[in-house]
Amino acid sequence: MKKLVEYDFPRDLKDMSIKELDLLSYEIRDFLISNISKTGGHLASNLGVVELSIALHKVFDTPKDKLVWDVGHQSYVHKILTGRAGGFENLRKFGGMSGFPKVKESEYDTFDTGHSSTSISIAAGMAAARDLRGEHYNIAAIIGDGALTGGLAYEALNNAGASKTKMIVILNDNGMSIAPNTGGVSRYLEKLRSSQKYTEFKQKLKKNVAEIPGIGKGVVSGMQHMRDSLKYAVLDGIMFEELGFKYFGPIDGHSVEDLIRTLELVKEVDEPVFLHVITQKGKGYRSAEETPSKYHGTGPFDPTTGKQHSSGTELSYSKVFGRKLSQLARTNSEIVAVGAAMLEGTGLKEFKQKYPKRTFDVGIAEAHAVTFAAGMAAGGFRPVVAIYSTFLQRAYDQIMEDVCLQKLPVVFAIDRAGIVGADGETHHGMFDLSYLGHMPNMTILAPADSNELESMLEYALTLEGPCAIRYPRGEAAQLDFYQPIAGSLVQKEGRDLEIWAVGNMVSTGLEVCKLLEKRGLDAGLVNARFVRPLDQPAIEASAGRTGLIVTLEDNVVTGGFGENLAAAIMESPVKVLNFGWPDCFIEHGSCGQLFEKYGLDPESIAERIWNYIEKQA
Ligand SMILES: Cc1ncc(C[n+]2csc(CCOP(=O)(O)OP(=O)(O)O)c2C)c(N)n1
Ligand SMILES: CC(=O)[C@@H](O)[C@H](O)COP(=O)(O)O
Ligand SMILES: [Mg+2]
């Protein structure tokens, strides 16, 4: 039997029979399990779209026809079917293949994605561009039921449905976001899924397709006939029909045959089509079927037992945050937690178990989460909104207008701040200090270790306005900082220079001081703690003690802590050197590799400081 790397995909799919395609789906699942068990990656979502991806590449003429994968974490099978099986050895590794669609990686990847709920907008825009140019090809957006909880998807449905342009929205409905999906739309989809009509549709589909005389006009009239005889399906999908889409389904997303038949039909429709496909997250791998959330994004695991190698016992910042919040909520009944489809990732699972009524998971809806929290704060509560740094970018305006403008006491627990590693450029949380740093009334804190995170959370909940606490992905440092949160913390004064480090960069700063000491330099270290407001008196005092201030932050330099500090003492003769991420998008790789490549590891920083001082001498 041929290996997946030996096929000429997608061309080879065109000659394969349904039976061969069924066999191929087994082969692809084996390949995914075997490879992801070594590299880690998004397993469960990909196992769920094996047949759908095969059918799409069988029916559509890619890359002329365009496929847009929402989020893109489920694009692995698409990658296999477009000649990239060989890339899986280095999936998400430094210099290796990305875990998301990348235009620069393949002509079959139509758009760089990573953040949810964008696919329908992208497809609608592509369709408008195609129509304006008078071109003819198919465009399909493949969106999950989780991604369909995001507001942008509805703005796009509203616009695309009314436009009457030819495009296909395929809903990959598995009832799951990372965790079980939530909300009213999810309940509506559940109703469609569990309806008897699902099986009836399958029977009618077979019967009607058999009656279709050929292609072109025949297909269209056959399809019209089918739709007429499937009035119930139209009724069931009424919400999408009312928005201007022709609704088809729901169909079995694990039947290659049904998928191919239906796609052949809907691709002939000259209007917006909404095709509802039912799949199972984790399909074909027992551990992932039983606990899809655990295999949504997984590290390496034993493929035979399903046992994940990383024990998950490390004390992450997320866990420290969740544990402390639960503890504070015991005595403060005004504390409520707000999340956006990432309760587990942000450490709120324990809080939800203890305080289900005080936990609000709004779905993949970060902008709504923030304004919802603003509403709760206006109603007298103390909302704590836990969102990853990269996803909070979505809610810039809501933080500014709905929270800061009214100085509402909302606490933002910003997880995954700084570089995150394997997810890469769409997911690094390296902009929050810049996008929050200019917001009036906002306090921004960054803990250097787990104790500081706890103290900062306690402190934030005493403030009368908004406060953001940002901390990185992964294991929490244990530096034993117990001092109360009042301003910056001078660890050590320095004669030759003083380093002002933000959050996780305090650990780096300690290393840099040691390395410089070996070269005979007396470097001091200040744990900034407050990114906003700046601790002006302490900064001025530091500038008075030394001729050089060095700032370290796990954030883009542009508009970050260091630039603000430099501006705050621009009249002083002290020189300021800023270290942070350069003004560009940073690729995927391990955090260690990225810090090294961009000169942000202790050795590179010490070297640059040394060279700078040498040059000045
Ligand atoms: C704006 C944004 N918020 C959160 C996420 C994190 N996230 C990635 S995939 C996912 C679940 C998506 O569910 P669904 O679209 O149904 O796809 P499935 O994994 O079920 O195939 C979430 C919440 C994201 N990528 N983008
Ligand atoms: C695809 C996506 O956006 C999430 O699944 C993300 O990969 C989760 O990252 P963490 O592993 O940091 O929770
Ligand atoms: Mg889903």
XYZ file of C-alpha atoms and ligand atoms in Angstrom:
657
model
C 0.000 0.000 0.000
C 1.182 3.494 -0.868
C 2.272 5.823 1.926
C 0.472 9.161 2.205
C 3.633 11.044 1.223
C 3.768 9.066 -2.036
C 0.405 10.214 -3.428
C 0.002 13.101 -5.794
C -2.765 14.782 -3.819
C -5.256 16.263 -4.486
C -5.066 14.970 -8.072
C -5.034 11.301 -7.048
C -8.336 11.718 -5.206
C -10.151 12.358 -8.463
C -9.730 8.769 -9.700
C -10.451 7.054 -6.400
C -13.677 5.140 -5.812
C -15.808 5.621 -2.697
C -14.359 2.386 -1.334
C -10.830 3.611 -1.888
C -11.690 6.932 -0.293
C -13.101 5.086 2.716
C -9.826 3.182 3.022
C -7.941 6.421 2.671
C -9.849 7.868 5.615
C -8.535 5.003 7.816
C -5.027 5.606 6.590
C -5.263 9.323 7.323
C -6.546 8.718 10.844
C -3.659 6.330 11.558
C -1.249 8.890 10.194
C -2.698 11.689 12.325
C -2.632 9.632 15.514
C 0.857 8.332 14.899
C 2.341 11.739 14.022
C 0.539 13.922 16.542
C 1.376 11.420 19.290
C 5.011 12.393 18.632
C 4.800 16.129 17.916
C 1.637 17.160 19.744
C -0.985 19.281 17.996
C -4.726 19.641 17.433
C -5.832 16.035 17.166
C -9.545 15.700 17.965
C -10.793 18.376 15.571
C -8.782 16.871 12.710
C -9.995 13.333 13.350
C -13.500 14.752 12.990
C -13.010 16.254 9.532
C -11.239 13.417 7.707
C -14.159 12.492 5.437
C -15.236 16.119 4.990
C -11.730 17.135 3.874
C -11.530 14.177 1.466
C -14.921 14.994 -0.036
C -14.065 18.688 -0.414
C -10.864 17.956 -2.302
C -12.573 15.277 -4.363
C -15.436 17.516 -5.453
C -13.816 20.920 -5.702
C -11.147 21.949 -8.131
C -8.635 23.339 -5.645
C -6.674 25.608 -5.678
C -8.876 27.314 -8.292
C -11.847 26.728 -5.989
C -11.127 28.236 -2.593
C -11.490 26.557 0.813
C -11.418 28.773 3.904
C -10.926 26.911 7.195
C -12.245 28.733 10.240
C -9.624 28.967 13.018
C -7.548 26.579 10.917
C -6.685 24.159 13.733
C -8.587 21.496 11.769
C -6.637 21.976 8.525
C -4.225 19.028 9.012
C -6.144 16.650 6.722
C -6.363 19.413 4.129
C -2.573 19.719 4.448
C -2.137 15.972 3.894
C -4.400 16.144 0.855
C -2.468 19.021 -0.647
C 0.956 17.425 -0.680
C 2.173 18.221 2.822
C 2.137 14.837 4.573
C 5.918 15.074 4.766
C 5.643 18.227 6.882
C 4.101 16.399 9.829
C 7.446 15.249 11.195
C 8.150 18.844 12.140
C 4.626 20.024 12.737
C 4.587 23.244 14.839
C 8.338 22.954 15.416
C 10.794 25.805 14.878
C 11.332 26.038 11.105
C 8.743 23.297 10.525
C 5.211 23.240 9.172
C 2.643 25.470 10.843
C -0.399 24.025 12.615
C -2.587 26.585 10.845
C -3.225 27.500 7.197
C -0.481 29.723 5.819
C -0.638 31.306 2.398
C 3.142 31.284 2.194
C 3.167 27.520 2.902
C 0.886 26.398 0.068
C -1.203 27.700 -2.813
C -4.048 25.604 -1.374
C -4.102 27.729 1.795
C -6.228 30.693 0.881
C -5.929 32.792 4.038
C -3.874 32.877 7.251
C -6.213 32.047 10.127
C -5.896 31.186 13.829
C -8.536 33.348 15.455
C -12.086 32.101 15.313
C -15.215 33.066 13.371
C -13.582 34.844 10.415
C -14.182 32.321 7.612
C -17.602 33.516 6.423
C -16.387 37.124 6.206
C -13.297 36.015 4.311
C -15.319 33.856 1.914
C -17.873 36.629 1.370
C -15.070 39.077 0.589
C -13.439 36.619 -1.793
C -16.782 36.035 -3.482
C -17.305 39.774 -3.941
C -13.792 40.065 -5.438
C -14.459 37.124 -7.772
C -17.779 38.601 -8.919
C -16.298 42.043 -9.539
C -13.666 40.471 -11.735
C -16.274 38.411 -13.564
C -14.526 35.157 -12.644
C -16.090 31.781 -11.961
C -15.059 29.404 -9.214
C -16.387 28.036 -5.941
C -15.663 29.409 -2.503
C -16.444 27.433 0.641
C -16.058 28.503 4.260
C -15.789 25.586 6.695
C -16.809 26.741 10.144
C -17.239 24.769 13.373
C -20.228 25.080 15.692
C -17.919 26.632 18.287
C -16.704 29.253 15.855
C -20.347 29.930 15.001
C -20.774 31.380 18.510
C -18.587 34.341 17.529
C -20.325 37.599 16.611
C -18.298 38.161 13.447
C -19.857 35.035 11.930
C -23.317 36.620 12.251
C -22.216 39.915 10.758
C -20.940 37.865 7.832
C -24.076 35.699 7.496
C -26.195 38.846 7.583
C -24.172 40.411 4.795
C -23.475 37.342 2.657
C -27.054 36.038 2.775
C -28.399 39.354 1.542
C -25.752 39.659 -1.167
C -27.121 36.600 -2.964
C -23.636 35.828 -4.225
C -22.545 32.258 -4.926
C -20.725 30.848 -1.903
C -21.008 27.877 0.417
C -20.893 27.902 4.188
C -20.255 24.429 5.581
C -21.071 24.058 9.241
C -18.956 21.308 10.789
C -21.192 20.609 13.750
C -19.753 18.301 16.410
C -21.471 19.856 19.405
C -18.112 20.845 20.781
C -16.058 23.955 21.069
C -12.908 23.056 23.048
C -15.377 22.049 25.753
C -19.026 21.216 25.013
C -20.482 24.121 23.085
C -22.728 26.585 24.919
C -25.475 29.102 24.189
C -28.754 29.453 22.322
C -27.407 28.791 18.822
C -25.740 25.676 20.131
C -29.109 24.527 21.524
C -30.738 25.258 18.156
C -28.113 23.172 16.340
C -28.572 20.392 18.873
C -32.274 20.356 17.984
C -31.424 19.995 14.279
C -28.862 17.305 15.036
C -31.081 15.163 17.151
C -34.090 15.453 14.866
C -35.270 12.314 13.097
C -34.960 14.199 9.865
C -31.240 13.644 9.872
C -31.692 10.003 8.854
C -34.624 10.839 6.603
C -32.465 13.354 4.735
C -29.950 10.630 4.036
C -32.606 8.371 2.484
C -34.097 11.170 0.418
C -30.648 12.236 -0.686
C -29.948 8.783 -2.108
C -33.307 8.574 -3.844
C -33.169 12.050 -5.363
C -29.621 11.852 -6.547
C -30.510 8.672 -8.392
C -33.179 10.657 -10.217
C -30.839 13.405 -11.320
C -30.369 13.037 -15.063
C -26.902 14.541 -15.411
C -24.935 17.582 -14.675
C -25.619 21.303 -15.204
C -29.316 22.029 -15.580
C -30.180 18.479 -14.641
C -28.390 18.752 -11.345
C -30.088 22.030 -10.544
C -33.563 20.768 -11.327
C -32.861 17.535 -9.474
C -31.707 19.530 -6.533
C -34.750 21.775 -6.623
C -36.862 18.659 -6.628
C -34.972 17.346 -3.675
C -35.326 20.601 -1.763
C -39.050 20.665 -2.524
C -39.470 17.184 -1.197
C -37.415 18.092 1.855
C -39.597 20.925 3.124
C -38.863 19.886 6.683
C -35.164 20.456 6.202
C -35.839 23.954 4.932
C -38.049 24.537 7.939
C -35.447 23.192 10.304
C -32.778 25.451 8.911
C -35.180 28.378 8.955
C -32.756 30.655 10.732
C -30.225 30.337 7.906
C -32.929 30.422 5.238
C -34.275 33.671 6.654
C -30.814 35.153 6.426
C -30.778 34.417 2.698
C -29.050 31.018 2.522
C -30.306 27.813 0.952
C -30.066 25.385 3.865
C -29.096 21.745 3.235
C -28.779 19.027 5.788
C -28.021 17.940 8.319
C -25.915 15.244 6.673
C -23.584 12.587 8.026
C -20.092 14.061 8.014
C -18.495 10.623 8.248
C -20.060 9.277 5.068
C -17.734 10.170 2.212
C -20.455 9.096 -0.190
C -23.154 11.373 1.260
C -20.731 14.240 1.484
C -19.650 13.893 -2.135
C -23.209 13.615 -3.405
C -24.305 16.678 -1.488
C -21.277 18.777 -2.375
C -21.766 17.914 -6.049
C -25.272 19.297 -5.738
C -24.642 22.420 -3.746
C -21.722 23.534 -5.851
C -24.163 24.098 -8.703
C -26.283 26.543 -6.716
C -25.729 30.145 -7.734
C -26.758 31.588 -4.376
C -25.386 31.420 -0.836
C -25.706 27.881 0.502
C -25.564 26.731 4.113
C -24.643 23.045 4.383
C -25.022 21.499 7.818
C -22.674 18.560 8.411
C -22.699 16.442 11.568
C -19.390 15.054 12.761
C -17.905 13.586 15.902
C -14.920 15.288 17.456
C -12.112 12.759 17.937
C -13.748 10.251 15.539
C -11.879 6.963 15.205
C -9.602 7.222 18.248
C -11.271 6.022 21.396
C -9.467 8.254 23.875
C -10.249 11.330 21.786
C -13.860 10.316 21.237
C -14.339 9.835 24.983
C -12.547 13.007 26.083
C -12.356 15.296 23.036
C -11.402 18.327 25.145
C -8.230 16.577 26.303
C -7.221 15.906 22.695
C -8.288 19.259 21.258
C -4.724 20.469 21.615
C -2.454 17.801 22.996
C 1.197 17.335 23.751
C 2.906 14.052 22.799
C 1.113 10.921 24.021
C 1.274 7.149 23.882
C -0.883 6.198 20.857
C -1.662 2.754 22.269
C -2.934 3.826 25.670
C -3.744 7.461 24.904
C -1.776 8.498 27.979
C -0.477 12.041 27.560
C 3.197 12.415 28.441
C 2.952 15.802 30.096
C 1.426 15.085 33.470
C -0.345 18.435 33.646
C 0.705 18.599 37.294
C 2.958 21.623 36.829
C 1.735 24.696 38.636
C 0.856 26.969 35.749
C -0.036 30.624 36.113
C -3.545 29.662 34.940
C -3.915 27.231 37.841
C -2.549 29.740 40.354
C -5.008 32.331 39.081
C -8.022 29.979 39.169
C -7.175 28.668 42.624
C -6.730 32.149 44.094
C -9.910 33.462 42.494
C -11.901 30.583 43.986
C -10.379 31.334 47.360
C -11.204 35.049 47.164
C -14.745 34.303 45.983
C -15.410 32.416 49.211
C -15.493 35.633 51.202
C -16.480 38.060 48.463
C -19.820 37.186 46.947
C -19.534 40.012 44.405
C -16.796 38.208 42.497
C -17.983 36.629 39.253
C -15.908 34.974 36.521
C -16.410 35.591 32.803
C -14.773 33.458 30.103
C -14.966 33.076 26.323
C -14.966 29.342 25.536
C -11.650 28.832 27.313
C -12.594 28.145 30.944
C -10.209 25.225 31.241
C -7.309 26.934 29.461
C -7.628 30.009 31.658
C -7.803 27.971 34.885
C -11.473 28.657 35.649
C -12.578 25.031 35.839
C -12.306 24.882 39.625
C -14.164 28.189 39.967
C -16.985 26.870 37.779
C -17.279 23.704 39.845
C -17.463 25.695 43.069
C -19.525 28.629 41.830
C -21.514 27.525 38.767
C -23.990 30.400 39.092
C -21.207 32.944 39.299
C -19.428 31.607 36.195
C -20.343 32.923 32.759
C -18.989 31.224 29.653
C -20.244 33.341 26.766
C -18.765 31.254 23.922
C -16.093 32.423 21.490
C -17.238 35.995 21.966
C -14.472 38.055 23.523
C -15.976 41.432 22.668
C -19.289 40.419 24.198
C -17.503 38.965 27.252
C -15.956 42.356 27.991
C -19.140 44.400 27.556
C -21.101 41.742 29.443
C -18.606 42.144 32.300
C -18.987 45.921 32.070
C -22.732 45.441 32.474
C -22.203 43.230 35.513
C -19.834 45.777 37.020
C -22.440 48.474 36.426
C -24.826 46.169 38.269
C -22.563 46.134 41.330
C -20.503 42.969 40.802
C -16.730 42.498 40.552
C -16.279 40.649 37.249
C -12.993 38.946 36.498
C -12.669 38.350 32.750
C -10.149 35.635 31.892
C -9.069 35.679 28.251
C -5.862 34.864 26.377
C -3.881 37.954 25.397
C -4.152 37.269 21.657
C -7.929 36.769 21.745
C -8.495 39.875 23.873
C -7.255 41.873 20.865
C -10.783 41.348 19.571
C -12.215 43.452 22.376
C -10.051 46.582 22.152
C -12.991 48.912 21.641
C -15.102 47.291 24.345
C -12.298 47.643 26.898
C -11.805 51.284 25.949
C -15.417 52.429 25.564
C -17.431 50.141 27.802
C -14.999 49.622 30.670
C -12.330 52.329 30.828
C -14.499 55.277 29.846
C -16.737 54.663 32.846
C -13.908 53.503 35.072
C -15.762 50.272 35.807
C -14.056 47.844 38.191
C -13.505 44.975 35.776
C -10.422 42.799 36.312
C -8.819 41.349 33.177
C -6.889 38.146 33.817
C -4.797 38.073 30.656
C -3.427 34.579 30.175
C -0.859 33.471 27.524
C 0.677 36.964 27.573
C 3.963 37.014 25.703
C 5.247 34.375 23.354
C 3.286 31.066 23.474
C 5.424 28.716 21.354
C 4.022 26.161 18.920
C 0.812 27.982 17.911
C 2.923 30.766 16.433
C 2.185 34.151 14.992
C -1.619 34.145 15.332
C -1.407 33.190 19.000
C 1.576 34.969 20.559
C 0.253 37.381 23.182
C 2.885 39.995 22.565
C 0.799 43.109 22.012
C -1.329 43.587 25.134
C 0.997 46.004 26.937
C 0.864 48.170 23.820
C -2.865 47.979 23.151
C -3.805 48.543 26.796
C -0.967 50.877 27.732
C -2.659 54.018 26.460
C -6.115 53.381 27.900
C -7.115 56.043 30.436
C -8.103 54.702 33.881
C -6.498 51.303 33.231
C -4.047 49.780 35.705
C -1.738 47.114 34.242
C 0.156 44.681 36.431
C 2.596 41.885 35.584
C 3.594 39.311 38.203
C 7.117 37.907 38.299
C 6.016 34.729 40.058
C 3.044 32.823 41.435
C 2.944 34.666 44.773
C 2.842 37.983 43.008
C 0.007 36.827 40.784
C -2.008 35.970 43.882
C -1.247 39.306 45.571
C -2.000 41.216 42.390
C -5.372 39.549 41.978
C -6.263 40.451 45.534
C -5.056 44.012 44.979
C -6.886 44.384 41.631
C -10.158 43.502 43.303
C -9.764 46.440 45.705
C -9.364 49.030 42.948
C -12.136 51.355 41.880
C -11.390 51.101 38.175
C -10.306 48.542 35.589
C -7.174 46.504 36.091
C -5.368 44.058 33.797
C -3.004 41.408 35.114
C -0.940 39.708 32.411
C 1.001 36.491 32.796
C 2.502 33.931 30.428
C 1.636 30.402 29.307
C 3.104 27.543 31.300
C 4.750 26.924 34.618
C 4.682 29.715 37.178
C 8.038 30.929 38.486
C 8.638 30.625 42.234
C 10.785 33.562 43.241
C 9.115 34.015 46.620
C 7.987 37.602 46.296
C 5.707 38.317 49.204
C 5.853 42.122 49.403
C 2.520 43.943 49.202
C 1.589 45.412 45.823
C 2.228 49.131 46.107
C 4.673 50.050 43.348
C 7.782 48.686 41.727
C 10.164 46.527 43.728
C 13.885 47.251 43.777
C 15.612 43.882 44.051
C 19.065 45.334 43.940
C 20.439 48.782 43.182
C 23.141 48.946 40.485
C 26.092 51.220 39.974
C 26.676 50.676 36.227
C 23.115 50.057 35.126
C 19.674 49.125 36.383
C 17.403 46.633 34.685
C 13.662 47.243 34.830
C 12.001 43.922 34.087
C 8.315 43.196 33.514
C 6.642 39.996 34.771
C 8.323 36.804 33.538
C 11.333 38.819 32.394
C 12.322 39.360 36.042
C 13.741 35.812 36.075
C 15.698 36.668 32.918
C 16.870 39.898 34.549
C 18.283 37.955 37.516
C 20.329 35.832 35.093
C 21.508 38.878 33.153
C 22.733 40.514 36.382
C 24.783 37.410 37.205
C 26.288 37.279 33.705
C 27.217 40.967 33.809
C 28.705 40.589 37.272
C 31.069 37.997 35.809
C 32.228 40.706 33.406
C 32.773 43.135 36.271
C 29.602 45.187 35.830
C 27.398 46.120 38.762
C 23.857 45.741 37.417
C 20.790 46.435 39.531
C 17.347 44.893 39.066
C 13.894 46.385 39.536
C 10.733 44.308 39.258
C 8.417 46.825 37.545
C 5.154 45.184 38.661
C 3.178 48.232 37.450
C 3.206 48.759 33.704
C 0.569 51.431 34.076
C 0.617 53.778 35.849
C 4.390 53.900 35.705
C 6.090 54.208 39.066
C 7.461 57.642 38.150
C 9.257 58.416 41.451
C 11.019 55.046 41.415
C 12.005 55.451 37.749
C 13.436 58.901 38.447
C 15.307 57.558 41.473
C 16.710 54.749 39.333
C 17.764 57.241 36.646
C 19.518 59.257 39.349
C 21.509 56.251 40.561
C 22.945 55.139 37.233
C 23.694 56.234 33.680
C 21.871 53.376 31.962
C 18.422 51.840 32.349
C 17.657 48.593 30.517
C 14.042 47.460 30.128
C 12.987 43.839 29.547
C 9.492 42.808 28.496
C 7.837 39.821 26.792
C 5.893 42.232 24.548
C 6.567 44.027 21.300
C 8.900 46.965 22.008
C 6.691 49.343 20.011
C 4.355 51.082 22.447
C 5.371 48.776 25.263
C 6.623 49.319 28.800
C 10.165 50.297 27.814
C 9.161 53.002 25.368
C 6.767 54.472 27.911
C 9.470 54.424 30.573
C 11.907 56.163 28.218
C 9.311 58.837 27.463
C 8.725 59.352 31.181
C 12.361 60.364 31.750
C 13.206 61.918 28.426
C 14.522 65.053 30.102
C 17.017 63.079 32.168
C 20.489 62.395 30.722
C 20.141 58.678 31.472
C 20.296 56.342 28.466
C 17.526 53.756 28.025
C 17.920 50.438 26.187
C 14.651 48.602 25.415
C 14.486 44.824 25.008
C 11.296 43.181 23.723
C 9.940 41.612 20.539
C 10.673 43.445 17.294
C 7.979 45.155 15.259
C 6.937 42.079 13.256
C 5.011 38.811 13.625
C 6.973 36.056 15.340
C 6.879 32.539 13.925
C 6.231 29.270 15.791
C 8.835 27.312 17.715
C 9.616 26.574 21.333
C 9.730 29.659 23.532
C 13.401 28.986 24.268
C 14.273 28.926 20.562
C 12.359 32.122 19.895
C 13.882 34.016 22.829
C 17.287 32.959 21.563
C 16.639 33.800 17.914
C 15.427 37.290 18.774
C 18.173 38.010 21.286
C 15.969 37.910 24.362
C 17.694 35.096 26.266
C 19.938 36.113 29.191
C 23.208 35.510 27.281
C 22.193 37.619 24.271
C 20.859 40.420 26.454
C 24.025 40.491 28.574
C 26.144 40.501 25.422
C 24.240 43.415 23.915
C 24.440 45.431 27.127
C 28.159 44.710 27.364
C 28.726 45.802 23.758
C 26.690 48.941 24.281
C 28.668 49.920 27.385
C 31.972 49.151 25.619
C 30.977 51.414 22.729
C 30.110 54.283 25.076
C 33.427 54.007 26.932
C -11.065 34.524 18.788
C -10.691 33.156 19.291
N -11.065 32.791 20.536
C -10.728 31.571 21.008
C -10.023 30.699 20.240
C -9.580 29.364 20.807
N -10.213 28.249 20.117
C -9.596 27.597 19.134
S -10.472 26.352 18.506
C -11.729 26.660 19.566
C -12.957 25.807 19.516
C -13.556 25.848 18.163
O -14.669 25.027 18.109
P -15.246 24.630 16.698
O -15.220 25.808 15.802
O -16.545 24.002 16.914
O -14.189 23.601 16.123
P -13.901 22.092 16.627
O -12.651 22.184 17.440
O -15.069 21.603 17.361
O -13.660 21.336 15.388
C -11.440 27.725 20.408
C -12.317 28.243 21.469
C -9.647 31.128 18.945
N -8.917 30.377 18.152
N -10.003 32.342 18.506
C -6.605 26.558 18.172
C -6.608 27.413 19.357
O -6.717 28.604 19.244
C -6.457 26.845 20.688
O -6.754 25.508 20.663
C -5.069 27.075 21.195
O -4.168 26.305 20.438
C -4.994 26.710 22.641
O -3.747 27.015 23.141
P -3.268 26.517 24.587
O -2.638 25.174 24.382
O -2.267 27.549 24.994
O -4.456 26.472 25.473
Mg -17.137 22.073 17.133
